[in-house]
PDB file of C-alpha atoms in Angstrom:
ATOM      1  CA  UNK A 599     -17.757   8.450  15.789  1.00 80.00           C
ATOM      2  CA  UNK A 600     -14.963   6.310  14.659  1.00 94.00           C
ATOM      3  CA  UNK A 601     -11.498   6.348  15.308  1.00 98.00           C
ATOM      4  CA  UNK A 602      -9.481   6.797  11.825  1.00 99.00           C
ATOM      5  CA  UNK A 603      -6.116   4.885  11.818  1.00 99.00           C
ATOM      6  CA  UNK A 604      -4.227   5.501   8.679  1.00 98.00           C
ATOM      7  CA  UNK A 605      -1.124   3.125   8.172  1.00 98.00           C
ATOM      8  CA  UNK A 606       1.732   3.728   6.169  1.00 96.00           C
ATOM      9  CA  UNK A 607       5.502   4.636   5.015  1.00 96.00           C
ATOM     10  CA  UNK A 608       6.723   6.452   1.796  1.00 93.00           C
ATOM     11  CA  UNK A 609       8.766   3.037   1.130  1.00 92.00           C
ATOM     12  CA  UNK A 610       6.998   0.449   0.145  1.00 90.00           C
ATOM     13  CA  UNK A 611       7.321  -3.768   0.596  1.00 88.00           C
ATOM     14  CA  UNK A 612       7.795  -2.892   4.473  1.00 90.00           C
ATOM     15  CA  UNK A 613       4.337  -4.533   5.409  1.00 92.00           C
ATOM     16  CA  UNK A 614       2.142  -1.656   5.197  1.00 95.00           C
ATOM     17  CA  UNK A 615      -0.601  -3.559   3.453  1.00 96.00           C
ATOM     18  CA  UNK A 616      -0.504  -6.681   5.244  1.00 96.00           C
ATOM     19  CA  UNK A 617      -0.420  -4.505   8.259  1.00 97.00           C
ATOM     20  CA  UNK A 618      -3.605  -2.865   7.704  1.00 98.00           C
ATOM     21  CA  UNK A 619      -5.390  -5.919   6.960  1.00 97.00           C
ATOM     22  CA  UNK A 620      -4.151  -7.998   9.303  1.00 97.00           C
ATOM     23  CA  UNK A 621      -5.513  -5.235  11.887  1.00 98.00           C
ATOM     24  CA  UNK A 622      -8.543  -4.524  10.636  1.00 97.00           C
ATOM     25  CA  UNK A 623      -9.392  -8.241  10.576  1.00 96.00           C
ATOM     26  CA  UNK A 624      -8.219  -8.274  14.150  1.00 96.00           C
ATOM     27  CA  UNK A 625     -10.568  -6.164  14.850  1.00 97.00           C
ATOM     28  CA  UNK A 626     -14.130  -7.091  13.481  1.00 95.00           C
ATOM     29  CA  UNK A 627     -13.451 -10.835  13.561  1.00 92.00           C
ATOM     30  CA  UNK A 628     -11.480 -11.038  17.704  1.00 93.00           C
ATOM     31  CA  UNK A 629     -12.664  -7.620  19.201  1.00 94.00           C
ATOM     32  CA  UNK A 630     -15.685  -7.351  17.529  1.00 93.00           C
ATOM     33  CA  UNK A 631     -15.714  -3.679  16.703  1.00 95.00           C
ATOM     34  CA  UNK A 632     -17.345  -2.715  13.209  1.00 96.00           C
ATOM     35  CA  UNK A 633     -14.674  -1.929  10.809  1.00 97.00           C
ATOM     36  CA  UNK A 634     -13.777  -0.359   7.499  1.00 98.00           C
ATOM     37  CA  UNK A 635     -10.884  -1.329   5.496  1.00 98.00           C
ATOM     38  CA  UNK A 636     -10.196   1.645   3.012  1.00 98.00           C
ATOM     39  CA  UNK A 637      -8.044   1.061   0.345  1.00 97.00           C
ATOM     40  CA  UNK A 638      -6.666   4.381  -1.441  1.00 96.00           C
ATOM     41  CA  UNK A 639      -3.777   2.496  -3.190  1.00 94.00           C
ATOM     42  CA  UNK A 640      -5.299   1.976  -6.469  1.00 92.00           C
ATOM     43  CA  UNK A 641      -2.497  -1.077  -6.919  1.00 92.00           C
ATOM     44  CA  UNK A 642      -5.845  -2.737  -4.336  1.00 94.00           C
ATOM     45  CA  UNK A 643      -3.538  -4.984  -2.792  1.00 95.00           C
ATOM     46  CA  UNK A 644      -5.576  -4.900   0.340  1.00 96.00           C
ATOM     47  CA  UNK A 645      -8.926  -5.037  -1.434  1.00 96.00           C
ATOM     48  CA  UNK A 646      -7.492  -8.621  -3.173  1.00 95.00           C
ATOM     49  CA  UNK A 647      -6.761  -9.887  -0.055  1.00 96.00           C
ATOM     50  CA  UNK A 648     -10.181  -9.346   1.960  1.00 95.00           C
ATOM     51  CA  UNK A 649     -12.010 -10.392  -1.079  1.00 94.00           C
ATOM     52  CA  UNK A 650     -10.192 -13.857  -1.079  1.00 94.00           C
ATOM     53  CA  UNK A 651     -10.795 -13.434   2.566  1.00 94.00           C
ATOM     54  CA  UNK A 652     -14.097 -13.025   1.617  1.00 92.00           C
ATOM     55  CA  UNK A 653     -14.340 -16.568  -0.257  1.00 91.00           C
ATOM     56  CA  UNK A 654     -12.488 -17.962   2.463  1.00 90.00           C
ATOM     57  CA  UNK A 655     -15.543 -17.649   4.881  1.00 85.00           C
ATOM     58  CA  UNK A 656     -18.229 -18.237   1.846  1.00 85.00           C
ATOM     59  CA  UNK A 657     -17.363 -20.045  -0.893  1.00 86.00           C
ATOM     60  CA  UNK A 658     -20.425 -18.532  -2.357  1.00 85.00           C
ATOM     61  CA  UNK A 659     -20.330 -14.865  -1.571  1.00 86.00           C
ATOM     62  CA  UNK A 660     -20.902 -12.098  -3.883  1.00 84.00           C
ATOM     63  CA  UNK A 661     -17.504 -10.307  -3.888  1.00 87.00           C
ATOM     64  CA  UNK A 662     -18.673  -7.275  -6.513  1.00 87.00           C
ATOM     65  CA  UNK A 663     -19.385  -3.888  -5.737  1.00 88.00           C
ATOM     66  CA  UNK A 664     -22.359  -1.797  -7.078  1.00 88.00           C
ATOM     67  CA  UNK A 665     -19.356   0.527  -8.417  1.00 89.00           C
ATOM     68  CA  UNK A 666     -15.609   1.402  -8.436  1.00 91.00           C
ATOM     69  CA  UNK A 667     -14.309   3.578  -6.041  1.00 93.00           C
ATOM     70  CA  UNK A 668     -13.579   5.968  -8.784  1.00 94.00           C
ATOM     71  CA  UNK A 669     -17.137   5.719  -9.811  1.00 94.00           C
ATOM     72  CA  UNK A 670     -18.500   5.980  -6.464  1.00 94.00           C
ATOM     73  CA  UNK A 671     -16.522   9.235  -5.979  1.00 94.00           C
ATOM     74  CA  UNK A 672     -17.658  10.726  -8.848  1.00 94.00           C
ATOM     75  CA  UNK A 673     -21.323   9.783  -7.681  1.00 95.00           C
ATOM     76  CA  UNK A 674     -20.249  10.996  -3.946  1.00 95.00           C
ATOM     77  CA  UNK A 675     -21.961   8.065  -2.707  1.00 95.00           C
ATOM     78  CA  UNK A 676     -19.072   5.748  -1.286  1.00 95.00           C
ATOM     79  CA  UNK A 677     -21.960   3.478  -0.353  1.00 94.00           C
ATOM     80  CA  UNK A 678     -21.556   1.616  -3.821  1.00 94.00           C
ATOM     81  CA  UNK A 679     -18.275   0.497  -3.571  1.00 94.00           C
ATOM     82  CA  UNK A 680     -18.720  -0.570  -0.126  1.00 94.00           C
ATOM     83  CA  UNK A 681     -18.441  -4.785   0.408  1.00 94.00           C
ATOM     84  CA  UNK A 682     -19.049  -6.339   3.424  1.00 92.00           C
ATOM     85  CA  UNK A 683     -16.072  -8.660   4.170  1.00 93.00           C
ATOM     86  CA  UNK A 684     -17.030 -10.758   7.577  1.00 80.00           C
ATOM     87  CA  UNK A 685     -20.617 -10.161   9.319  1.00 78.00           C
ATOM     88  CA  UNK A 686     -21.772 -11.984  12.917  1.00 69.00           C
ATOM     89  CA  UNK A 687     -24.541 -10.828  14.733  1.00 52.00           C
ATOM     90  CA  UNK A 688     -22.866  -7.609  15.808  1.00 56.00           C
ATOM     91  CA  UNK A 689     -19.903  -7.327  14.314  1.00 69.00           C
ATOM     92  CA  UNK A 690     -18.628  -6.217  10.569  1.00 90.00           C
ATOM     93  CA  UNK A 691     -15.704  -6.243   8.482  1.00 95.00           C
ATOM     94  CA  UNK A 692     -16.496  -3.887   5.487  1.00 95.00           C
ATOM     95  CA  UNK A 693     -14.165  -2.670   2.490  1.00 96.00           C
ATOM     96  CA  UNK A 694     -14.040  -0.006   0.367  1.00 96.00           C
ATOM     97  CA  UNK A 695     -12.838  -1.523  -2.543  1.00 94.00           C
ATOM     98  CA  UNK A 696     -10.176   0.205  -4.589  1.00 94.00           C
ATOM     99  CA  UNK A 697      -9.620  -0.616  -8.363  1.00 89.00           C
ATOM    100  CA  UNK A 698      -7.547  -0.439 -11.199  1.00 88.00           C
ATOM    101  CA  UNK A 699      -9.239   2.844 -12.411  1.00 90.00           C
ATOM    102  CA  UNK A 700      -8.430   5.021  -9.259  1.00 92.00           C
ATOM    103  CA  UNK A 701      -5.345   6.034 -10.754  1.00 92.00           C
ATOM    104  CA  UNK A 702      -7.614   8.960 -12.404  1.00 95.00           C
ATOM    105  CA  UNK A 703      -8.130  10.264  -8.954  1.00 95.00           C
ATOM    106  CA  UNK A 704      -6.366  12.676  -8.902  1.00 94.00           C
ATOM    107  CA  UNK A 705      -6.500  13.894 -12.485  1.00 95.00           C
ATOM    108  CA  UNK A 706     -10.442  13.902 -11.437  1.00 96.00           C
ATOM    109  CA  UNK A 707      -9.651  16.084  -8.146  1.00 96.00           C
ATOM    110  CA  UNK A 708      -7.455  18.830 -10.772  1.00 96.00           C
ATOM    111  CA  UNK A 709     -10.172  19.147 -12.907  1.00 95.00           C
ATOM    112  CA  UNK A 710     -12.804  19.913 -10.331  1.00 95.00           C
ATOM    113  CA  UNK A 711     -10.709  22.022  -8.125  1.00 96.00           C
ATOM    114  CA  UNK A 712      -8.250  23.096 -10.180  1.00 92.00           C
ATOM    115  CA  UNK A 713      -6.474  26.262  -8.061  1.00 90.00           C
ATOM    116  CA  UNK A 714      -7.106  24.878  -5.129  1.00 96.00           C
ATOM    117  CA  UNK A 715      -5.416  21.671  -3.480  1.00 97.00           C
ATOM    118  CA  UNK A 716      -7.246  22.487   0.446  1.00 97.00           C
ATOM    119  CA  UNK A 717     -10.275  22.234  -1.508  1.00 97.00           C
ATOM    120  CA  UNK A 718      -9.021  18.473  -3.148  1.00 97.00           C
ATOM    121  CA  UNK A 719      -8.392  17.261   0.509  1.00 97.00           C
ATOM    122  CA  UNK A 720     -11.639  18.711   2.376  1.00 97.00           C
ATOM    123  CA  UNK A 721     -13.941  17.408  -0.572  1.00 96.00           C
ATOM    124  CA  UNK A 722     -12.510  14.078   0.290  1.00 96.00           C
ATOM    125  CA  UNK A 723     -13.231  14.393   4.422  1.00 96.00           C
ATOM    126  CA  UNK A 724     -16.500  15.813   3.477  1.00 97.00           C
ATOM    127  CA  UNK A 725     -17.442  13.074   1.230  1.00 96.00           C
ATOM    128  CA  UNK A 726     -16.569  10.033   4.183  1.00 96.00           C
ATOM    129  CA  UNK A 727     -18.128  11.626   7.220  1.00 95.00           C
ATOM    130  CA  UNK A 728     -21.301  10.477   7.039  1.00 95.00           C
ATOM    131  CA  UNK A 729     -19.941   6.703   5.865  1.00 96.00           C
ATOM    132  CA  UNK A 730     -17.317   7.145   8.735  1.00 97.00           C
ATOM    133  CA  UNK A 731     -19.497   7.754  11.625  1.00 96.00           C
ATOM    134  CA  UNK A 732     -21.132   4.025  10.934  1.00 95.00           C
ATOM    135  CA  UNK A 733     -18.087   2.424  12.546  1.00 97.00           C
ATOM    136  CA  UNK A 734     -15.883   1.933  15.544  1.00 97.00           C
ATOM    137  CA  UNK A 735     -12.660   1.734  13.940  1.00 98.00           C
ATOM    138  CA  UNK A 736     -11.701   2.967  10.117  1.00 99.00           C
ATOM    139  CA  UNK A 737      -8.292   1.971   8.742  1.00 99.00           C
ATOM    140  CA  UNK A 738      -6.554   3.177   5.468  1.00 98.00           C
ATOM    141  CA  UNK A 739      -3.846   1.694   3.308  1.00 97.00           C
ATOM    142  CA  UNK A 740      -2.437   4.512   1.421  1.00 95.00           C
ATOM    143  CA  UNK A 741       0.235   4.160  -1.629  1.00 93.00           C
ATOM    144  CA  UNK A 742       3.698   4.561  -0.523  1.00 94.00           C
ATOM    145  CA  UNK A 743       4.060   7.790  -2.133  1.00 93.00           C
ATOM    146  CA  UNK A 744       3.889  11.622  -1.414  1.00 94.00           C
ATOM    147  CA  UNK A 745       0.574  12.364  -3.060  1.00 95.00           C
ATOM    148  CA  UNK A 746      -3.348  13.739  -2.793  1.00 97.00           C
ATOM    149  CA  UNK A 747      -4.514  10.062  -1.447  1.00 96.00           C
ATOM    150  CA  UNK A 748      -2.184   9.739   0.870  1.00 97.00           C
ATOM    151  CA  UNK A 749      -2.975  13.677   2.320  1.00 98.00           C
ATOM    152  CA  UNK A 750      -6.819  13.247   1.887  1.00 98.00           C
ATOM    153  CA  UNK A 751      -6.046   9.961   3.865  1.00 98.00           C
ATOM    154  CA  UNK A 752      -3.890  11.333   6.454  1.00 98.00           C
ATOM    155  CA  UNK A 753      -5.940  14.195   6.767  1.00 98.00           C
ATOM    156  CA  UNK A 754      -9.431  12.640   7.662  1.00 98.00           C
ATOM    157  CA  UNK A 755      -7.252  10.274  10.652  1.00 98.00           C
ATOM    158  CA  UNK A 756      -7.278  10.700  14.264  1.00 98.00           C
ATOM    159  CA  UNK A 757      -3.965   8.783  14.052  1.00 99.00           C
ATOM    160  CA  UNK A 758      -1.230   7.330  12.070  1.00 98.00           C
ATOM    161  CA  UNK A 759       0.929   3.911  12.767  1.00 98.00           C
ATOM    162  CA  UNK A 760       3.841   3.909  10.790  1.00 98.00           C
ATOM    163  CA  UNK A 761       5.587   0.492  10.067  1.00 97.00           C
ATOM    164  CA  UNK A 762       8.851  -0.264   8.854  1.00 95.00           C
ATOM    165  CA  UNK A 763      10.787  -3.136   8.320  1.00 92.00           C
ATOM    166  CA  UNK A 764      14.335  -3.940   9.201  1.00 90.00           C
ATOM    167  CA  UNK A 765      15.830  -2.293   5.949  1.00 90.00           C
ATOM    168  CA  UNK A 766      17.666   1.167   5.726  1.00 93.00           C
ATOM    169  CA  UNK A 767      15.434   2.294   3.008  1.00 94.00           C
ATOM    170  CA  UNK A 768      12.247   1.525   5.130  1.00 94.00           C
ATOM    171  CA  UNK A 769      13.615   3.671   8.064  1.00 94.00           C
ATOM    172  CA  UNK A 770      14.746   6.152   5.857  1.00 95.00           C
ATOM    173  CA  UNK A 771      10.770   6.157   4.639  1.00 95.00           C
ATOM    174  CA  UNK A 772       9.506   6.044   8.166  1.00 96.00           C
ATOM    175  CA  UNK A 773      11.485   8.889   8.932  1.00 96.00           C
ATOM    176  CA  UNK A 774      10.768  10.885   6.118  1.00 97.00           C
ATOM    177  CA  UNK A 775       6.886  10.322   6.175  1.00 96.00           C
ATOM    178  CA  UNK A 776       6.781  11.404   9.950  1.00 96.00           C
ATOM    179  CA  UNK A 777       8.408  14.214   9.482  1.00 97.00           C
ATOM    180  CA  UNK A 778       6.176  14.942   6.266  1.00 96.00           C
ATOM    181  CA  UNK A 779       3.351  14.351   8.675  1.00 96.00           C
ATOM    182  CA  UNK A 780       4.465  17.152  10.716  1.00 96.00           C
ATOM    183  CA  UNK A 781       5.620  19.631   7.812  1.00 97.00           C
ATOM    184  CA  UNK A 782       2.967  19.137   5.529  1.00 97.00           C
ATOM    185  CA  UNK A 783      -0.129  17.492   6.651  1.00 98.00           C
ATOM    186  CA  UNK A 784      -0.481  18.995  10.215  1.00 97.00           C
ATOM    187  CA  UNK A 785       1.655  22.628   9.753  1.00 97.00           C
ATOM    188  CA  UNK A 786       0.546  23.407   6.381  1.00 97.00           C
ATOM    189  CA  UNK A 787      -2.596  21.590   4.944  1.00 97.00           C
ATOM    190  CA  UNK A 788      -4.002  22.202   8.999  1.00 97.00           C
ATOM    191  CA  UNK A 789      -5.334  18.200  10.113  1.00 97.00           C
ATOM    192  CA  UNK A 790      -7.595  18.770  12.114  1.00 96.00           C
ATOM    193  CA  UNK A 791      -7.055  15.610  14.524  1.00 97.00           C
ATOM    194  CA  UNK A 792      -3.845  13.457  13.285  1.00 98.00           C
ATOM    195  CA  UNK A 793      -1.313  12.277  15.754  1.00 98.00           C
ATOM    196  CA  UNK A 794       1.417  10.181  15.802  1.00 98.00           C
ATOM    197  CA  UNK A 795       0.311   6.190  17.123  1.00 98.00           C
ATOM    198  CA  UNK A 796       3.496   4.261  17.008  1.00 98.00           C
ATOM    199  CA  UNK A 797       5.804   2.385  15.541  1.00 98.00           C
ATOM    200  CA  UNK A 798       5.374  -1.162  14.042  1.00 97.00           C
ATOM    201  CA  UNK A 799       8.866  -3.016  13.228  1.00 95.00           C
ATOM    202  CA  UNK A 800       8.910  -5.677  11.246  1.00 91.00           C
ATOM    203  CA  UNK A 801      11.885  -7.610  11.448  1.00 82.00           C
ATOM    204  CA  UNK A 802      12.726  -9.561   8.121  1.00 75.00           C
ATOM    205  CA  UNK A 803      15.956 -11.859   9.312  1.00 80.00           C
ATOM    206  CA  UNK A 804      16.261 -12.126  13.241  1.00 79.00           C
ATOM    207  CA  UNK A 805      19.870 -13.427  12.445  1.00 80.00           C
ATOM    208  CA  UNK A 806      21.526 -10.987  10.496  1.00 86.00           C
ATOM    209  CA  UNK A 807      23.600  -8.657  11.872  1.00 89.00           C
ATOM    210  CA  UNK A 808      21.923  -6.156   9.525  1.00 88.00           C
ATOM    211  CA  UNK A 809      19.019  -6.126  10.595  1.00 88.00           C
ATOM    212  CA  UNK A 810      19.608  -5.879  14.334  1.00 90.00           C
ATOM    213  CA  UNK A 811      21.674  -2.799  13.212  1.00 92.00           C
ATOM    214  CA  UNK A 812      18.485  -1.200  11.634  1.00 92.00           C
ATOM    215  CA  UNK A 813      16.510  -2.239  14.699  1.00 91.00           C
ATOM    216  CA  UNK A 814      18.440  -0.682  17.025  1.00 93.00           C
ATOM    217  CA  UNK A 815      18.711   2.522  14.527  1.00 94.00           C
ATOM    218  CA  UNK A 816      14.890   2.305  14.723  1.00 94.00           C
ATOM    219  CA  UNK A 817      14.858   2.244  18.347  1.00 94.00           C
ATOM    220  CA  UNK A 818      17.812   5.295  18.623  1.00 94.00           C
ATOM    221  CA  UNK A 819      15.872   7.655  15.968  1.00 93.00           C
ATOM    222  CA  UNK A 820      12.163   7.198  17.332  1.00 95.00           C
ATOM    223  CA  UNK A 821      12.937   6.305  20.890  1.00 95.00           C
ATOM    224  CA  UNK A 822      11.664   3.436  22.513  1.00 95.00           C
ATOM    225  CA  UNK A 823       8.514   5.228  23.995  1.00 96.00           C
ATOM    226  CA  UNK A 824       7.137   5.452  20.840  1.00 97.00           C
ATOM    227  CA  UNK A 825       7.916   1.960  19.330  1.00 97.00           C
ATOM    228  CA  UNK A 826       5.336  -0.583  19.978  1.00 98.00           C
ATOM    229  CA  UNK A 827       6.729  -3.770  21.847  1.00 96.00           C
ATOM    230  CA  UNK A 828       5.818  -6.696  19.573  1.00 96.00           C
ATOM    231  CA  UNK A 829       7.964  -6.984  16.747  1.00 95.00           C
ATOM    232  CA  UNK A 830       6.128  -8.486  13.958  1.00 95.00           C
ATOM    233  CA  UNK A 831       8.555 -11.526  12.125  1.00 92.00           C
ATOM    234  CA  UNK A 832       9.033 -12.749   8.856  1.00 88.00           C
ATOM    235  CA  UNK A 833       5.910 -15.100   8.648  1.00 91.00           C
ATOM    236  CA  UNK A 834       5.708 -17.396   5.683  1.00 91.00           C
ATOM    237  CA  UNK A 835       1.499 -17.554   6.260  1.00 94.00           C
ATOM    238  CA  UNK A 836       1.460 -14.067   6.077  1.00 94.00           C
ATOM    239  CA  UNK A 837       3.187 -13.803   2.544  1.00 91.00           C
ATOM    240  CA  UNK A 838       0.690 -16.019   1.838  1.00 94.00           C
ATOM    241  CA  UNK A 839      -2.004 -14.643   2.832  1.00 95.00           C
ATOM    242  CA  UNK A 840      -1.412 -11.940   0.054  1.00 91.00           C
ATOM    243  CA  UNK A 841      -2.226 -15.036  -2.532  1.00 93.00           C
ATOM    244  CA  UNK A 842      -4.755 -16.889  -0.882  1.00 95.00           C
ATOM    245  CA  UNK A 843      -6.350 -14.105   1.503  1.00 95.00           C
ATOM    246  CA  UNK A 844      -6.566 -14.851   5.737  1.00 95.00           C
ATOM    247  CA  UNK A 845      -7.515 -18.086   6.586  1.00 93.00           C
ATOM    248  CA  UNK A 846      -7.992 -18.672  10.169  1.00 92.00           C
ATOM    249  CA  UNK A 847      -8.206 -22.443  11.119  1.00 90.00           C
ATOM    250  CA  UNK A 848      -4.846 -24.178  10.906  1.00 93.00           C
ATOM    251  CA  UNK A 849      -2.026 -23.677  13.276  1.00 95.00           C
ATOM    252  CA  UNK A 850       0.432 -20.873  11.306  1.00 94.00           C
ATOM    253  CA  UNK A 851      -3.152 -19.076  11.009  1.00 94.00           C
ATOM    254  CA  UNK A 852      -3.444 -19.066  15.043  1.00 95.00           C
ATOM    255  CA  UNK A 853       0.326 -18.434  15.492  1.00 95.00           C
ATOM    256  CA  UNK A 854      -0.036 -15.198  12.496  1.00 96.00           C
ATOM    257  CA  UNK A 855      -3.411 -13.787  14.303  1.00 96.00           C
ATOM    258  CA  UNK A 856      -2.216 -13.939  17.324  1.00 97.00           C
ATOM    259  CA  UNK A 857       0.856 -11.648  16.765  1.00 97.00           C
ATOM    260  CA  UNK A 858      -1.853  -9.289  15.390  1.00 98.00           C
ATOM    261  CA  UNK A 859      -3.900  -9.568  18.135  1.00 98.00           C
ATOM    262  CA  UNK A 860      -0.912  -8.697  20.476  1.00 98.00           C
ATOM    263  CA  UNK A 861      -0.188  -5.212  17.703  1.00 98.00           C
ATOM    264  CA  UNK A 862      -3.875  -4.474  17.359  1.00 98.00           C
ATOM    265  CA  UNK A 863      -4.093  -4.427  21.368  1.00 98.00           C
ATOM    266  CA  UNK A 864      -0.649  -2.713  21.997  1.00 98.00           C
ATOM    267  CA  UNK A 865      -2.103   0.531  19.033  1.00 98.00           C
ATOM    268  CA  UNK A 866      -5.302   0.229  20.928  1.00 98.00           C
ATOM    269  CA  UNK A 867      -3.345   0.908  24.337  1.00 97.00           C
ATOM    270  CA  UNK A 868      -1.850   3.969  23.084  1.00 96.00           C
ATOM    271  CA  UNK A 869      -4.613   5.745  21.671  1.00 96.00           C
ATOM    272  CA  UNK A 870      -7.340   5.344  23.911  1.00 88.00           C
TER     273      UNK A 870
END
């Protein structure tokens, strides 16, 4: 059975995305564990990257899906809008691709369960637990945002890594989605396995006073036990990497995986 890792914030530019790719990537192509990438933000920010990620290892690929993820949830066979990013003997990178129409979501979920929003979220963790049980590791990028994909996400996950970056709105988020975790998702809509991973900083100026002050507010308001130790810095190949999806060859590749290779292991640590 896999272990379901959903990554996230409710502010968004902190690094959630390139977070969840960057660790999912870790882990098919360095640790060779069969991976999903789900991508319930139907901006698909993730999904662009892999795909270019894609192209990156085969100029030639096929980068389509049989369907949208919309589609496929309205067929309740996620199967179709499953692509397979990176494959090597025994290990896989696969994505469930989001797509400009999964913003009817949850106008979809309404209509079929209309009185009843437990029903919304269990139809979702009924509908992946076959596709699920395929892989070692599962990790969703959710939408920055207080809504049914980021509960059907956060209700399906054995854990959650929060990240936030050295601005006061990004704690503010980080603080505000834990305790939301808590409140909502464990107290009142009853997950039935989600725990808190870690922390994931991601420090934007090393220099300014600013953000050391937000750091060490980080530190004070989650404690230091429950921050992991590498602090991810602002990397210029990883902003790129959102354009031109991960390459892995040149030297600012090896420097970029390698600080995700530190994370990935440091998550891994905690919730073995």
């Amino acid at each position: 059975m896999a272990t379901v890792i959903t990554i996230g914030n409710l502010k968004g530019g902190v690094g959630k995305t390139t977070s969840s790719v960057m660790i999912a990537f870790d882990l098919a192509y360095t640790k060779h564990k069969k991976t999903l990438l789900v991508d319930l933000d139907p901006q698909a920010n993730a999904t662009t990257c892999l795909l270019k990620t894609k192209l990156n290892l085969d100029a030639k690929a096929d980068v389509h899906a049989d369907a949208s993820l919309m589609k496929a949830m309205q067929d309740e066979d996620l199967n179709e809008a499953k692509i397979n990013i990176y494959h090597n003997l025994v290990d896989d990178l696969d994505l469930l691709a989001s797509s400009a129409d999964f913003y009817n979501f949850t106008r979809y979920m309404e209509e079929k369960f209309s009185d009843n929003y437990q029903a919304r979220v269990q139809y979702f963790a009924d509908l992946t637990k076959d596709l699920f049980s395929e892989y070692d590791y599962v990790i969703i990028d959710t939408p920055p945002t207080v809504s049914l994909l980021t509960d059907c996400a956060l209700y399906v996950s054995d854990w959650v890594l929060i990240v936030a970056q050295t601005q006061q709105g990004s704690l503010d988020g980080a603080r505000t989605y834990l305790e939301y975790l808590q409140n909502t998702v464990i107290d009142k809509l009853k997950a039935p396995r989600l725990d808190f991973a870690a922390l994931l900083r991601v420090m934007l100026d090393k220099s300014s006073s600013l953000d050391q002050a937000v750091m060490n507010d980080i530190s004070e308001k989650f404690g230091e036990e429950n921050i992991l130790p590498t602090i991810v810095h602002s990397m210029s190949r990883l902003k790129r990497y959102a354009r031109t999806g991960i390459t892995t060859q040149g030297y600012f590749d090896k420097k970029a995986l390698k600080v995700y290779d530190q994370v990935t292991n440091e998550l891994l640590e905690r919730i073995k």
